[in-house]
Amino acid sequence: NNQWEPEGAEMPLSGNFAGLRIHGRADIVLRRGMEKVVLDVKWGGHGYRESLLRNREDLQLALYTELLSGQGPMPYSAYFIVENGRMIARNHLAFQDISPVDSEADYIAIQQEILLRMQATYVWRLEQLKQGQVEVRCAQTEAALNDHYRESLLEILEMRKDNGRF
């Protein structure tokens, strides 16, 4: 319904991020004239993926969008959830017939914000590892870690507030 044509499936992507050469595979890339969209296909987890977009934590989509950007306009991104056949996107720019997470969202500004936070987090963690520090963040250590870091955490990705399933 939105005039997209397939460009590739399991499309190899590569580029530089924070001084590293990285590689990935986009599940599906679509083209519409000069525009592109990268789709991350997931079996389930509609609510979880919607939350990732709403909270600007869609790191894989942001990274794949960056790797795909090369030339032309900034690519769009979305999740396609197989179990319910639904597309989840930040706005209506790529897909008109969906319920977007935030129809007024400036996807270019959000993309840049996510990438800057990813880079800051990577540099911060790399420095910790160089110093031999390994942090375990969980419910039992959250308060102590927050006291330790204080304001230095403002420019990095938000830390989880609950324990991981593992």
Tab-separated table of N, CA and C in Angstrom:
chain	number	residue	atom	x	y	z
A	1	ASN	N	0.802	-1.219	0.000
A	1	ASN	CA	0.000	0.000	0.000
A	1	ASN	C	0.838	1.273	0.000
A	2	ASN	N	2.113	1.171	0.278
A	2	ASN	CA	2.950	2.360	0.420
A	2	ASN	C	4.021	2.459	-0.668
A	3	GLN	N	3.880	1.684	-1.729
A	3	GLN	CA	4.752	1.719	-2.914
A	3	GLN	C	6.215	1.352	-2.645
A	4	TRP	N	6.471	0.519	-1.672
A	4	TRP	CA	7.827	0.050	-1.410
A	4	TRP	C	8.130	-1.161	-2.281
A	5	GLU	N	9.355	-1.256	-2.756
A	5	GLU	CA	9.835	-2.398	-3.530
A	5	GLU	C	10.979	-3.038	-2.760
A	6	PRO	N	11.089	-4.374	-2.818
A	6	PRO	CA	12.204	-5.020	-2.107
A	6	PRO	C	13.553	-4.669	-2.734
A	7	GLU	N	14.520	-4.366	-1.884
A	7	GLU	CA	15.892	-4.166	-2.342
A	7	GLU	C	16.772	-5.329	-1.914
A	8	GLY	N	16.486	-5.887	-0.739
A	8	GLY	CA	17.294	-7.011	-0.292
A	8	GLY	C	16.745	-7.644	0.962
A	9	ALA	N	17.095	-8.915	1.138
A	9	ALA	CA	16.783	-9.653	2.363
A	9	ALA	C	18.096	-10.199	2.904
A	10	GLU	N	18.225	-10.171	4.237
A	10	GLU	CA	19.504	-10.541	4.858
A	10	GLU	C	20.633	-9.768	4.179
A	11	MET	N	20.387	-8.482	3.968
A	11	MET	CA	21.295	-7.606	3.229
A	11	MET	C	22.518	-7.257	4.083
A	12	PRO	N	23.715	-7.591	3.591
A	12	PRO	CA	24.919	-7.257	4.360
A	12	PRO	C	25.135	-5.743	4.429
A	13	LEU	N	25.433	-5.272	5.619
A	13	LEU	CA	25.720	-3.861	5.845
A	13	LEU	C	27.041	-3.760	6.581
A	14	SER	N	27.818	-2.745	6.276
A	14	SER	CA	29.062	-2.536	7.009
A	14	SER	C	29.391	-1.058	6.998
A	15	GLY	N	30.206	-0.666	7.952
A	15	GLY	CA	30.606	0.725	8.072
A	15	GLY	C	31.392	0.933	9.336
A	16	ASN	N	31.581	2.184	9.695
A	16	ASN	CA	32.348	2.527	10.890
A	16	ASN	C	31.428	3.063	11.970
A	17	PHE	N	31.728	2.678	13.187
A	17	PHE	CA	30.999	3.175	14.346
A	17	PHE	C	31.991	3.300	15.494
A	18	ALA	N	32.139	4.499	16.008
A	18	ALA	CA	33.023	4.767	17.153
A	18	ALA	C	34.424	4.214	16.931
A	19	GLY	N	34.913	4.356	15.703
A	19	GLY	CA	36.265	3.902	15.397
A	19	GLY	C	36.394	2.423	15.106
A	20	LEU	N	35.300	1.728	15.055
A	20	LEU	CA	35.307	0.293	14.774
A	20	LEU	C	34.710	0.024	13.403
A	21	ARG	N	35.216	-0.986	12.739
A	21	ARG	CA	34.591	-1.470	11.502
A	21	ARG	C	33.562	-2.502	11.943
A	22	ILE	N	32.299	-2.285	11.602
A	22	ILE	CA	31.248	-3.208	12.025
A	22	ILE	C	30.501	-3.750	10.815
A	23	HIS	N	29.899	-4.914	11.013
A	23	HIS	CA	29.152	-5.591	9.960
A	23	HIS	C	27.846	-6.113	10.551
A	24	GLY	N	26.825	-6.137	9.747
A	24	GLY	CA	25.550	-6.685	10.160
A	24	GLY	C	24.754	-7.105	8.949
A	25	ARG	N	23.588	-7.668	9.192
A	25	ARG	CA	22.681	-8.060	8.116
A	25	ARG	C	21.285	-7.546	8.446
A	26	ALA	N	20.779	-6.714	7.563
A	26	ALA	CA	19.416	-6.210	7.723
A	26	ALA	C	18.449	-7.272	7.228
A	27	ASP	N	17.442	-7.566	8.030
A	27	ASP	CA	16.472	-8.596	7.635
A	27	ASP	C	15.865	-8.269	6.270
A	28	ILE	N	15.320	-7.058	6.134
A	28	ILE	CA	14.712	-6.642	4.868
A	28	ILE	C	15.012	-5.161	4.637
A	29	VAL	N	15.382	-4.820	3.415
A	29	VAL	CA	15.549	-3.418	3.015
A	29	VAL	C	14.613	-3.176	1.840
A	30	LEU	N	13.822	-2.114	1.949
A	30	LEU	CA	12.878	-1.728	0.899
A	30	LEU	C	13.306	-0.399	0.309
A	31	ARG	N	12.903	-0.166	-0.946
A	31	ARG	CA	13.236	1.080	-1.650
A	31	ARG	C	11.955	1.662	-2.255
A	32	ARG	N	11.897	3.008	-2.219
A	32	ARG	CA	10.808	3.754	-2.847
A	32	ARG	C	11.453	5.006	-3.429
A	33	GLY	N	11.815	4.940	-4.699
A	33	GLY	CA	12.576	6.034	-5.303
A	33	GLY	C	13.939	6.127	-4.633
A	34	MET	N	14.274	7.290	-4.073
A	34	MET	CA	15.540	7.478	-3.360
A	34	MET	C	15.438	7.097	-1.887
A	35	GLU	N	14.223	6.856	-1.419
A	35	GLU	CA	14.015	6.515	-0.007
A	35	GLU	C	14.268	5.030	0.236
A	36	LYS	N	14.685	4.712	1.458
A	36	LYS	CA	14.858	3.321	1.875
A	36	LYS	C	14.288	3.146	3.273
A	37	VAL	N	13.960	1.912	3.586
A	37	VAL	CA	13.537	1.558	4.936
A	37	VAL	C	14.178	0.226	5.285
A	38	VAL	N	14.668	0.129	6.519
A	38	VAL	CA	15.218	-1.132	7.017
A	38	VAL	C	14.198	-1.716	7.987
A	39	LEU	N	13.852	-2.986	7.742
A	39	LEU	CA	12.893	-3.685	8.594
A	39	LEU	C	13.614	-4.750	9.397
A	40	ASP	N	13.332	-4.776	10.671
A	40	ASP	CA	13.821	-5.834	11.536
A	40	ASP	C	12.630	-6.756	11.787
A	41	VAL	N	12.717	-7.972	11.304
A	41	VAL	CA	11.612	-8.923	11.421
A	41	VAL	C	11.769	-9.707	12.726
A	42	LYS	N	10.717	-9.707	13.528
A	42	LYS	CA	10.711	-10.415	14.814
A	42	LYS	C	9.498	-11.336	14.860
A	43	TRP	N	9.665	-12.487	15.483
A	43	TRP	CA	8.554	-13.432	15.596
A	43	TRP	C	7.450	-12.886	16.483
A	44	GLY	N	7.814	-12.250	17.555
A	44	GLY	CA	6.828	-11.740	18.501
A	44	GLY	C	7.392	-10.547	19.239
A	45	GLY	N	6.762	-10.225	20.368
A	45	GLY	CA	7.248	-9.128	21.187
A	45	GLY	C	6.781	-7.765	20.728
A	46	HIS	N	5.541	-7.674	20.260
A	46	HIS	CA	5.019	-6.397	19.770
A	46	HIS	C	5.142	-5.291	20.825
A	47	GLY	N	4.666	-5.544	22.025
A	47	GLY	CA	4.713	-4.535	23.088
A	47	GLY	C	6.137	-4.120	23.433
A	48	TYR	N	7.025	-5.097	23.486
A	48	TYR	CA	8.425	-4.815	23.804
A	48	TYR	C	9.058	-3.931	22.729
A	49	ARG	N	8.842	-4.254	21.457
A	49	ARG	CA	9.419	-3.461	20.358
A	49	ARG	C	8.828	-2.050	20.327
A	50	GLU	N	7.547	-1.950	20.594
A	50	GLU	CA	6.907	-0.640	20.659
A	50	GLU	C	7.560	0.200	21.768
A	51	SER	N	7.827	-0.437	22.888
A	51	SER	CA	8.490	0.236	24.003
A	51	SER	C	9.902	0.683	23.625
A	52	LEU	N	10.633	-0.150	22.881
A	52	LEU	CA	11.976	0.236	22.436
A	52	LEU	C	11.923	1.521	21.615
A	53	LEU	N	10.980	1.600	20.687
A	53	LEU	CA	10.843	2.808	19.870
A	53	LEU	C	10.436	4.014	20.719
A	54	ARG	N	9.459	3.829	21.577
A	54	ARG	CA	8.965	4.928	22.406
A	54	ARG	C	10.073	5.482	23.305
A	55	ASN	N	10.913	4.589	23.835
A	55	ASN	CA	11.974	4.994	24.761
A	55	ASN	C	13.302	5.297	24.069
A	56	ARG	N	13.279	5.267	22.746
A	56	ARG	CA	14.493	5.552	21.963
A	56	ARG	C	15.626	4.590	22.326
A	57	GLU	N	15.268	3.322	22.406
A	57	GLU	CA	16.219	2.261	22.717
A	57	GLU	C	16.331	1.240	21.589
A	58	ASP	N	15.894	1.601	20.405
A	58	ASP	CA	15.939	0.706	19.245
A	58	ASP	C	17.341	0.766	18.629
A	59	LEU	N	18.308	0.262	19.373
A	59	LEU	CA	19.718	0.396	19.019
A	59	LEU	C	20.071	-0.315	17.719
A	60	GLN	N	19.558	-1.521	17.531
A	60	GLN	CA	19.870	-2.267	16.312
A	60	GLN	C	19.324	-1.534	15.091
A	61	LEU	N	18.100	-1.049	15.172
A	61	LEU	CA	17.535	-0.304	14.048
A	61	LEU	C	18.337	0.967	13.783
A	62	ALA	N	18.729	1.663	14.824
A	62	ALA	CA	19.510	2.894	14.647
A	62	ALA	C	20.846	2.595	13.976
A	63	LEU	N	21.489	1.529	14.404
A	63	LEU	CA	22.786	1.183	13.826
A	63	LEU	C	22.630	0.751	12.374
A	64	TYR	N	21.651	-0.069	12.071
A	64	TYR	CA	21.439	-0.501	10.690
A	64	TYR	C	21.041	0.676	9.798
A	65	THR	N	20.248	1.597	10.335
A	65	THR	CA	19.881	2.790	9.574
A	65	THR	C	21.125	3.599	9.250
A	66	GLU	N	22.012	3.734	10.221
A	66	GLU	CA	23.263	4.465	10.000
A	66	GLU	C	24.109	3.781	8.936
A	67	LEU	N	24.224	2.463	9.007
A	67	LEU	CA	25.032	1.725	8.033
A	67	LEU	C	24.429	1.806	6.633
A	68	LEU	N	23.119	1.917	6.553
A	68	LEU	CA	22.433	1.971	5.264
A	68	LEU	C	22.394	3.390	4.683
A	69	SER	N	22.621	4.386	5.513
A	69	SER	CA	22.389	5.767	5.093
A	69	SER	C	23.249	6.218	3.921
A	70	GLY	N	24.521	5.868	3.887
A	70	GLY	CA	25.392	6.188	2.764
A	70	GLY	C	25.067	7.453	2.005
A	71	GLN	N	24.212	7.343	1.013
A	71	GLN	CA	23.838	8.484	0.179
A	71	GLN	C	22.315	8.594	0.166
A	72	GLY	N	21.862	9.783	-0.119
A	72	GLY	CA	20.421	9.990	-0.178
A	72	GLY	C	19.849	10.308	1.187
A	73	PRO	N	18.528	10.366	1.254
A	73	PRO	CA	17.888	10.722	2.520
A	73	PRO	C	18.100	9.658	3.593
A	74	MET	N	17.980	10.070	4.839
A	74	MET	CA	18.100	9.135	5.969
A	74	MET	C	17.046	8.046	5.824
A	75	PRO	N	17.454	6.783	5.864
A	75	PRO	CA	16.475	5.695	5.762
A	75	PRO	C	15.525	5.678	6.961
A	76	TYR	N	14.352	5.173	6.732
A	76	TYR	CA	13.398	4.939	7.806
A	76	TYR	C	13.699	3.575	8.403
A	77	SER	N	13.046	3.277	9.517
A	77	SER	CA	13.209	1.954	10.114
A	77	SER	C	11.898	1.540	10.766
A	78	ALA	N	11.722	0.233	10.884
A	78	ALA	CA	10.509	-0.300	11.503
A	78	ALA	C	10.742	-1.747	11.893
A	79	TYR	N	9.900	-2.216	12.776
A	79	TYR	CA	9.852	-3.637	13.117
A	79	TYR	C	8.647	-4.237	12.408
A	80	PHE	N	8.791	-5.469	11.928
A	80	PHE	CA	7.642	-6.222	11.447
A	80	PHE	C	7.500	-7.427	12.363
A	81	ILE	N	6.328	-7.544	13.008
A	81	ILE	CA	6.075	-8.621	13.962
A	81	ILE	C	5.274	-9.715	13.249
A	82	VAL	N	5.891	-10.872	13.114
A	82	VAL	CA	5.301	-11.971	12.342
A	82	VAL	C	4.015	-12.485	12.979
A	83	GLU	N	3.995	-12.685	14.314
A	83	GLU	CA	2.849	-13.332	14.955
A	83	GLU	C	1.531	-12.591	14.756
A	84	ASN	N	1.588	-11.266	14.590
A	84	ASN	CA	0.342	-10.527	14.368
A	84	ASN	C	0.339	-9.771	13.038
A	85	GLY	N	1.397	-9.933	12.236
A	85	GLY	CA	1.464	-9.298	10.926
A	85	GLY	C	1.434	-7.783	10.972
A	86	ARG	N	1.997	-7.205	12.054
A	86	ARG	CA	1.934	-5.747	12.216
A	86	ARG	C	3.303	-5.097	12.092
A	87	MET	N	3.279	-3.891	11.558
A	87	MET	CA	4.458	-3.058	11.431
A	87	MET	C	4.453	-2.075	12.591
A	88	ILE	N	5.630	-1.857	13.188
A	88	ILE	CA	5.753	-0.868	14.258
A	88	ILE	C	6.813	0.136	13.821
A	89	ALA	N	6.420	1.387	13.740
A	89	ALA	CA	7.354	2.438	13.329
A	89	ALA	C	7.155	3.655	14.210
A	90	ARG	N	8.141	4.527	14.170
A	90	ARG	CA	8.121	5.732	14.996
A	90	ARG	C	7.056	6.717	14.496
A	91	ASN	N	6.865	6.798	13.162
A	91	ASN	CA	5.932	7.769	12.594
A	91	ASN	C	5.298	7.191	11.324
A	92	HIS	N	4.569	8.027	10.583
A	92	HIS	CA	3.862	7.603	9.364
A	92	HIS	C	4.661	7.803	8.079
A	93	LEU	N	5.880	8.253	8.145
A	93	LEU	CA	6.602	8.631	6.935
A	93	LEU	C	6.820	7.473	5.965
A	94	ALA	N	7.027	6.276	6.471
A	94	ALA	CA	7.248	5.129	5.592
A	94	ALA	C	5.973	4.327	5.352
A	95	PHE	N	5.138	4.245	6.363
A	95	PHE	CA	3.942	3.402	6.288
A	95	PHE	C	2.739	4.177	6.805
A	96	GLN	N	1.806	4.466	5.902
A	96	GLN	CA	0.642	5.283	6.245
A	96	GLN	C	-0.403	4.542	7.068
A	97	ASP	N	-0.535	3.262	6.849
A	97	ASP	CA	-1.641	2.517	7.438
A	97	ASP	C	-1.262	1.777	8.716
A	98	ILE	N	-0.477	2.417	9.565
A	98	ILE	CA	-0.098	1.830	10.851
A	98	ILE	C	-0.425	2.815	11.960
A	99	SER	N	-0.350	2.339	13.191
A	99	SER	CA	-0.456	3.229	14.359
A	99	SER	C	0.966	3.489	14.840
A	100	PRO	N	1.508	4.666	14.528
A	100	PRO	CA	2.900	4.937	14.897
A	100	PRO	C	3.059	5.160	16.395
A	101	VAL	N	4.276	4.977	16.865
A	101	VAL	CA	4.580	5.203	18.265
A	101	VAL	C	4.483	6.689	18.598
A	102	ASP	N	4.947	7.553	17.678
A	102	ASP	CA	4.890	9.003	17.875
A	102	ASP	C	4.843	9.674	16.508
A	103	SER	N	3.647	10.009	16.058
A	103	SER	CA	3.496	10.535	14.697
A	103	SER	C	4.195	11.874	14.486
A	104	GLU	N	4.508	12.591	15.552
A	104	GLU	CA	5.178	13.892	15.446
A	104	GLU	C	6.696	13.779	15.598
A	105	ALA	N	7.209	12.573	15.756
A	105	ALA	CA	8.630	12.384	16.046
A	105	ALA	C	9.523	12.853	14.901
A	106	ASP	N	10.599	13.536	15.239
A	106	ASP	CA	11.625	13.929	14.281
A	106	ASP	C	12.619	12.772	14.223
A	107	TYR	N	12.404	11.859	13.304
A	107	TYR	CA	13.189	10.635	13.278
A	107	TYR	C	14.677	10.880	13.032
A	108	ILE	N	15.021	11.946	12.335
A	108	ILE	CA	16.437	12.244	12.086
A	108	ILE	C	17.113	12.688	13.382
A	109	ALA	N	16.482	13.570	14.135
A	109	ALA	CA	17.036	14.016	15.415
A	109	ALA	C	17.133	12.851	16.397
A	110	ILE	N	16.120	12.006	16.416
A	110	ILE	CA	16.131	10.847	17.319
A	110	ILE	C	17.244	9.886	16.921
A	111	GLN	N	17.418	9.664	15.632
A	111	GLN	CA	18.491	8.796	15.142
A	111	GLN	C	19.850	9.308	15.630
A	112	GLN	N	20.093	10.598	15.489
A	112	GLN	CA	21.367	11.179	15.914
A	112	GLN	C	21.543	11.077	17.427
A	113	GLU	N	20.481	11.297	18.174
A	113	GLU	CA	20.536	11.190	19.634
A	113	GLU	C	20.918	9.771	20.061
A	114	ILE	N	20.275	8.788	19.458
A	114	ILE	CA	20.569	7.390	19.806
A	114	ILE	C	22.018	7.053	19.481
A	115	LEU	N	22.488	7.451	18.304
A	115	LEU	CA	23.870	7.143	17.917
A	115	LEU	C	24.889	7.815	18.836
A	116	LEU	N	24.632	9.053	19.232
A	116	LEU	CA	25.548	9.744	20.147
A	116	LEU	C	25.596	9.045	21.505
A	117	ARG	N	24.427	8.613	22.004
A	117	ARG	CA	24.395	7.897	23.283
A	117	ARG	C	25.088	6.542	23.165
A	118	MET	N	24.916	5.871	22.037
A	118	MET	CA	25.591	4.582	21.831
A	118	MET	C	27.109	4.769	21.828
A	119	GLN	N	27.584	5.804	21.136
A	119	GLN	CA	29.025	6.065	21.080
A	119	GLN	C	29.572	6.414	22.458
A	120	ALA	N	28.872	7.285	23.179
A	120	ALA	CA	29.320	7.667	24.524
A	120	ALA	C	29.358	6.457	25.447
A	121	THR	N	28.357	5.595	25.342
A	121	THR	CA	28.312	4.399	26.178
A	121	THR	C	29.445	3.449	25.831
A	122	TYR	N	29.711	3.271	24.544
A	122	TYR	CA	30.796	2.395	24.107
A	122	TYR	C	32.144	2.896	24.633
A	123	VAL	N	32.408	4.180	24.472
A	123	VAL	CA	33.681	4.757	24.924
A	123	VAL	C	33.815	4.607	26.439
A	124	TRP	N	32.742	4.867	27.167
A	124	TRP	CA	32.725	4.768	28.622
A	124	TRP	C	33.007	3.331	29.070
A	125	ARG	N	32.322	2.377	28.459
A	125	ARG	CA	32.522	0.970	28.830
A	125	ARG	C	33.920	0.485	28.452
A	126	LEU	N	34.414	0.892	27.294
A	126	LEU	CA	35.751	0.494	26.869
A	126	LEU	C	36.802	0.990	27.864
A	127	GLU	N	36.631	2.216	28.338
A	127	GLU	CA	37.558	2.767	29.335
A	127	GLU	C	37.501	1.963	30.634
A	128	GLN	N	36.317	1.555	31.044
A	128	GLN	CA	36.191	0.711	32.234
A	128	GLN	C	36.947	-0.600	32.045
A	129	LEU	N	36.769	-1.233	30.904
A	129	LEU	CA	37.439	-2.510	30.652
A	129	LEU	C	38.957	-2.346	30.635
A	130	LYS	N	39.442	-1.244	30.064
A	130	LYS	CA	40.883	-0.990	30.052
A	130	LYS	C	41.437	-0.870	31.468
A	131	GLN	N	40.603	-0.413	32.397
A	131	GLN	CA	41.008	-0.278	33.791
A	131	GLN	C	40.737	-1.548	34.595
A	132	GLY	N	40.256	-2.586	33.908
A	132	GLY	CA	39.971	-3.849	34.585
A	132	GLY	C	38.701	-3.836	35.400
A	133	GLN	N	37.799	-2.938	35.090
A	133	GLN	CA	36.554	-2.844	35.835
A	133	GLN	C	35.431	-3.552	35.084
A	134	VAL	N	34.688	-4.356	35.798
A	134	VAL	CA	33.514	-5.010	35.244
A	134	VAL	C	32.364	-4.710	36.188
A	135	GLU	N	31.333	-4.126	35.653
A	135	GLU	CA	30.196	-3.706	36.467
A	135	GLU	C	29.052	-4.695	36.303
A	136	VAL	N	28.425	-5.038	37.415
A	136	VAL	CA	27.215	-5.861	37.374
A	136	VAL	C	26.092	-4.993	37.911
A	137	ARG	N	25.186	-4.609	37.019
A	137	ARG	CA	24.061	-3.770	37.428
A	137	ARG	C	22.837	-4.661	37.596
A	138	CYS	N	22.286	-4.625	38.790
A	138	CYS	CA	21.075	-5.384	39.098
A	138	CYS	C	20.383	-4.659	40.248
A	139	ALA	N	19.274	-5.180	40.698
A	139	ALA	CA	18.526	-4.516	41.767
A	139	ALA	C	19.392	-4.321	43.011
A	140	GLN	N	20.258	-5.269	43.299
A	140	GLN	CA	21.079	-5.199	44.509
A	140	GLN	C	22.196	-4.159	44.420
A	141	THR	N	22.645	-3.800	43.222
A	141	THR	CA	23.774	-2.871	43.078
A	141	THR	C	23.365	-1.511	42.522
A	142	GLU	N	22.117	-1.354	42.121
A	142	GLU	CA	21.683	-0.126	41.440
A	142	GLU	C	21.963	1.134	42.255
A	143	ALA	N	21.579	1.166	43.516
A	143	ALA	CA	21.752	2.376	44.331
A	143	ALA	C	23.227	2.740	44.479
A	144	ALA	N	24.065	1.767	44.752
A	144	ALA	CA	25.500	2.036	44.916
A	144	ALA	C	26.117	2.549	43.614
A	145	LEU	N	25.739	1.960	42.495
A	145	LEU	CA	26.276	2.401	41.207
A	145	LEU	C	25.799	3.806	40.849
A	146	ASN	N	24.544	4.107	41.132
A	146	ASN	CA	24.034	5.447	40.859
A	146	ASN	C	24.756	6.482	41.709
A	147	ASP	N	25.014	6.156	42.976
A	147	ASP	CA	25.779	7.061	43.843
A	147	ASP	C	27.187	7.253	43.306
A	148	HIS	N	27.786	6.185	42.828
A	148	HIS	CA	29.159	6.235	42.325
A	148	HIS	C	29.271	7.108	41.070
A	149	TYR	N	28.342	6.953	40.132
A	149	TYR	CA	28.438	7.654	38.857
A	149	TYR	C	27.839	9.050	38.879
A	150	ARG	N	26.781	9.244	39.613
A	150	ARG	CA	26.059	10.511	39.703
A	150	ARG	C	25.780	11.111	38.329
A	151	GLU	N	26.240	12.301	38.074
A	151	GLU	CA	25.928	13.034	36.839
A	151	GLU	C	26.634	12.498	35.596
A	152	SER	N	27.658	11.683	35.743
A	152	SER	CA	28.408	11.222	34.574
A	152	SER	C	27.587	10.306	33.675
A	153	LEU	N	26.434	9.863	34.132
A	153	LEU	CA	25.603	8.949	33.340
A	153	LEU	C	24.644	9.667	32.395
A	154	LEU	N	24.591	10.967	32.437
A	154	LEU	CA	23.574	11.684	31.671
A	154	LEU	C	23.689	11.516	30.164
A	155	GLU	N	24.876	11.337	29.638
A	155	GLU	CA	25.066	11.279	28.194
A	155	GLU	C	25.105	9.862	27.627
A	156	ILE	N	24.863	8.863	28.455
A	156	ILE	CA	24.941	7.490	27.962
A	156	ILE	C	23.562	6.840	27.995
A	157	LEU	N	23.509	5.623	27.503
A	157	LEU	CA	22.246	4.904	27.472
A	157	LEU	C	21.759	4.649	28.892
A	158	GLU	N	20.471	4.763	29.090
A	158	GLU	CA	19.909	4.561	30.419
A	158	GLU	C	20.118	3.124	30.871
A	159	MET	N	20.506	2.993	32.113
A	159	MET	CA	20.738	1.666	32.670
A	159	MET	C	19.404	1.014	33.026
A	160	ARG	N	19.352	-0.272	32.902
A	160	ARG	CA	18.158	-1.030	33.255
A	160	ARG	C	17.878	-0.894	34.743
A	161	LYS	N	16.622	-0.881	35.093
A	161	LYS	CA	16.235	-0.732	36.481
A	161	LYS	C	15.850	-2.054	37.138
A	162	ASP	N	15.826	-3.109	36.355
A	162	ASP	CA	15.448	-4.403	36.913
A	162	ASP	C	16.535	-5.432	36.594
A	163	ASN	N	16.403	-6.574	37.206
A	163	ASN	CA	17.362	-7.642	36.952
A	163	ASN	C	17.116	-8.269	35.588
A	164	GLY	N	18.207	-8.660	34.917
A	164	GLY	CA	18.074	-9.388	33.666
A	164	GLY	C	17.500	-10.764	33.923
A	165	ARG	N	16.874	-11.343	32.909
A	165	ARG	CA	16.270	-12.675	33.068
A	165	ARG	C	17.305	-13.727	33.426
A	166	PHE	N	18.551	-13.489	32.993
A	166	PHE	CA	19.592	-14.465	33.260
A	166	PHE	C	20.072	-14.376	34.690
